[in-house]
GROMACS .gro file of C-alpha atoms in nm:
model
   94
    1MET     CA    1  -0.019   0.006   0.001
    2THR     CA    2   0.223   0.282  -0.124
    3VAL     CA    3   0.067   0.618  -0.115
    4ASP     CA    4   0.211   0.923  -0.249
    5ILE     CA    5   0.195   1.184   0.033
    6PRO     CA    6   0.333   1.495   0.020
    7ALA     CA    7   0.686   1.532   0.247
    8ASP     CA    8   0.523   1.824   0.442
    9VAL     CA    9   0.233   1.622   0.518
   10GLU     CA   10   0.419   1.320   0.639
   11SER     CA   11   0.674   1.519   0.802
   12VAL     CA   12   0.362   1.691   1.027
   13LEU     CA   13   0.184   1.337   1.061
   14THR     CA   14   0.530   1.168   1.177
   15GLN     CA   15   0.593   1.457   1.427
   16LEU     CA   16   0.226   1.452   1.577
   17LEU     CA   17   0.223   1.073   1.599
   18GLY     CA   18   0.548   1.061   1.772
   19GLU     CA   19   0.465   1.345   1.999
   20ALA     CA   20   0.120   1.158   2.084
   21ARG     CA   21   0.316   0.803   2.159
   22GLU     CA   22   0.570   0.968   2.397
   23ALA     CA   23   0.291   1.142   2.583
   24PHE     CA   24   0.097   0.837   2.631
   25GLU     CA   25   0.394   0.657   2.732
   26ARG     CA   26   0.466   0.920   2.983
   27GLY     CA   27   0.116   0.860   3.111
   28ASP     CA   28   0.021   1.234   2.983
   29ALA     CA   29  -0.330   1.145   2.820
   30GLU     CA   30  -0.422   1.510   2.764
   31THR     CA   31  -0.116   1.579   2.548
   32GLY     CA   32  -0.137   1.251   2.390
   33VAL     CA   33  -0.523   1.330   2.291
   34SER     CA   34  -0.426   1.664   2.183
   35ALA     CA   35  -0.171   1.545   1.942
   36THR     CA   36  -0.396   1.242   1.785
   37THR     CA   37  -0.669   1.490   1.750
   38SER     CA   38  -0.426   1.729   1.559
   39ALA     CA   39  -0.300   1.424   1.357
   40ALA     CA   40  -0.661   1.315   1.285
   41SER     CA   41  -0.728   1.656   1.163
   42VAL     CA   42  -0.433   1.644   0.909
   43ALA     CA   43  -0.521   1.312   0.783
   44ARG     CA   44  -0.873   1.437   0.726
   45ASN     CA   45  -0.773   1.734   0.530
   46LYS     CA   46  -0.445   1.648   0.355
   47LEU     CA   47  -0.468   1.289   0.280
   48PRO     CA   48  -0.662   1.165  -0.012
   49GLU     CA   49  -0.979   0.915   0.073
   50GLY     CA   50  -0.862   0.560   0.090
   51ARG     CA   51  -0.741   0.266   0.305
   52LEU     CA   52  -0.464   0.473   0.471
   53ARG     CA   53  -0.654   0.770   0.549
   54GLY     CA   54  -0.916   0.552   0.687
   55ARG     CA   55  -0.671   0.346   0.917
   56LEU     CA   56  -0.503   0.655   1.043
   57LEU     CA   57  -0.855   0.810   1.125
   58HIS     CA   58  -0.974   0.502   1.285
   59GLY     CA   59  -0.656   0.447   1.479
   60CYS     CA   60  -0.659   0.828   1.628
   61GLN     CA   61  -0.996   0.763   1.735
   62ARG     CA   62  -0.928   0.435   1.923
   63ALA     CA   63  -0.634   0.597   2.075
   64GLU     CA   64  -0.862   0.895   2.203
   65ALA     CA   65  -1.147   0.672   2.318
   66VAL     CA   66  -0.892   0.442   2.527
   67ALA     CA   67  -0.703   0.730   2.664
   68THR     CA   68  -1.010   0.924   2.776
   69THR     CA   69  -1.192   0.644   2.913
   70ASP     CA   70  -0.947   0.499   3.174
   71ASP     CA   71  -0.628   0.656   3.278
   72ASP     CA   72  -0.458   0.311   3.322
   73ASP     CA   73  -0.502   0.265   2.946
   74ALA     CA   74  -0.245   0.524   2.824
   75GLY     CA   75  -0.012   0.209   2.746
   76VAL     CA   76  -0.280   0.087   2.519
   77ALA     CA   77  -0.321   0.428   2.347
   78ALA     CA   78   0.057   0.425   2.290
   79GLU     CA   79   0.046   0.120   2.136
   80TYR     CA   80  -0.225   0.220   1.891
   81VAL     CA   81  -0.037   0.540   1.777
   82ALA     CA   82   0.297   0.312   1.761
   83SER     CA   83   0.072   0.091   1.496
   84MET     CA   84   0.023   0.424   1.318
   85GLU     CA   85   0.338   0.536   1.275
   86GLN     CA   86   0.453   0.189   1.138
   87LEU     CA   87   0.149   0.197   0.899
   88LEU     CA   88   0.259   0.557   0.794
   89THR     CA   89   0.622   0.450   0.744
   90GLU     CA   90   0.520   0.116   0.535
   91ALA     CA   91   0.256   0.333   0.337
   92THR     CA   92   0.515   0.581   0.237
   93ARG     CA   93   0.790   0.332   0.135
   94GLU     CA   94   0.879   0.283  -0.215
   0.00000   0.00000   0.00000
């Protein structure tokens, strides 16, 4: 699933997902949710409709839901974000 993503969009998504994962790993759900909300906005507005966009939006939604439902699940939210980082990396490889 190689997707042609503009370099600036890829860079922003990479930065936001990294920030979210690190925040969730620290147990900082508020910062993690903020970063995933921003990543979802970028994906929604800058990526073409398709599998990558849908999977990123779903992952952001799940990470936010898990992080805001139970503070003990920040680690699960971090795993969702790590999966999205991997997905983005794989999707942009040629």
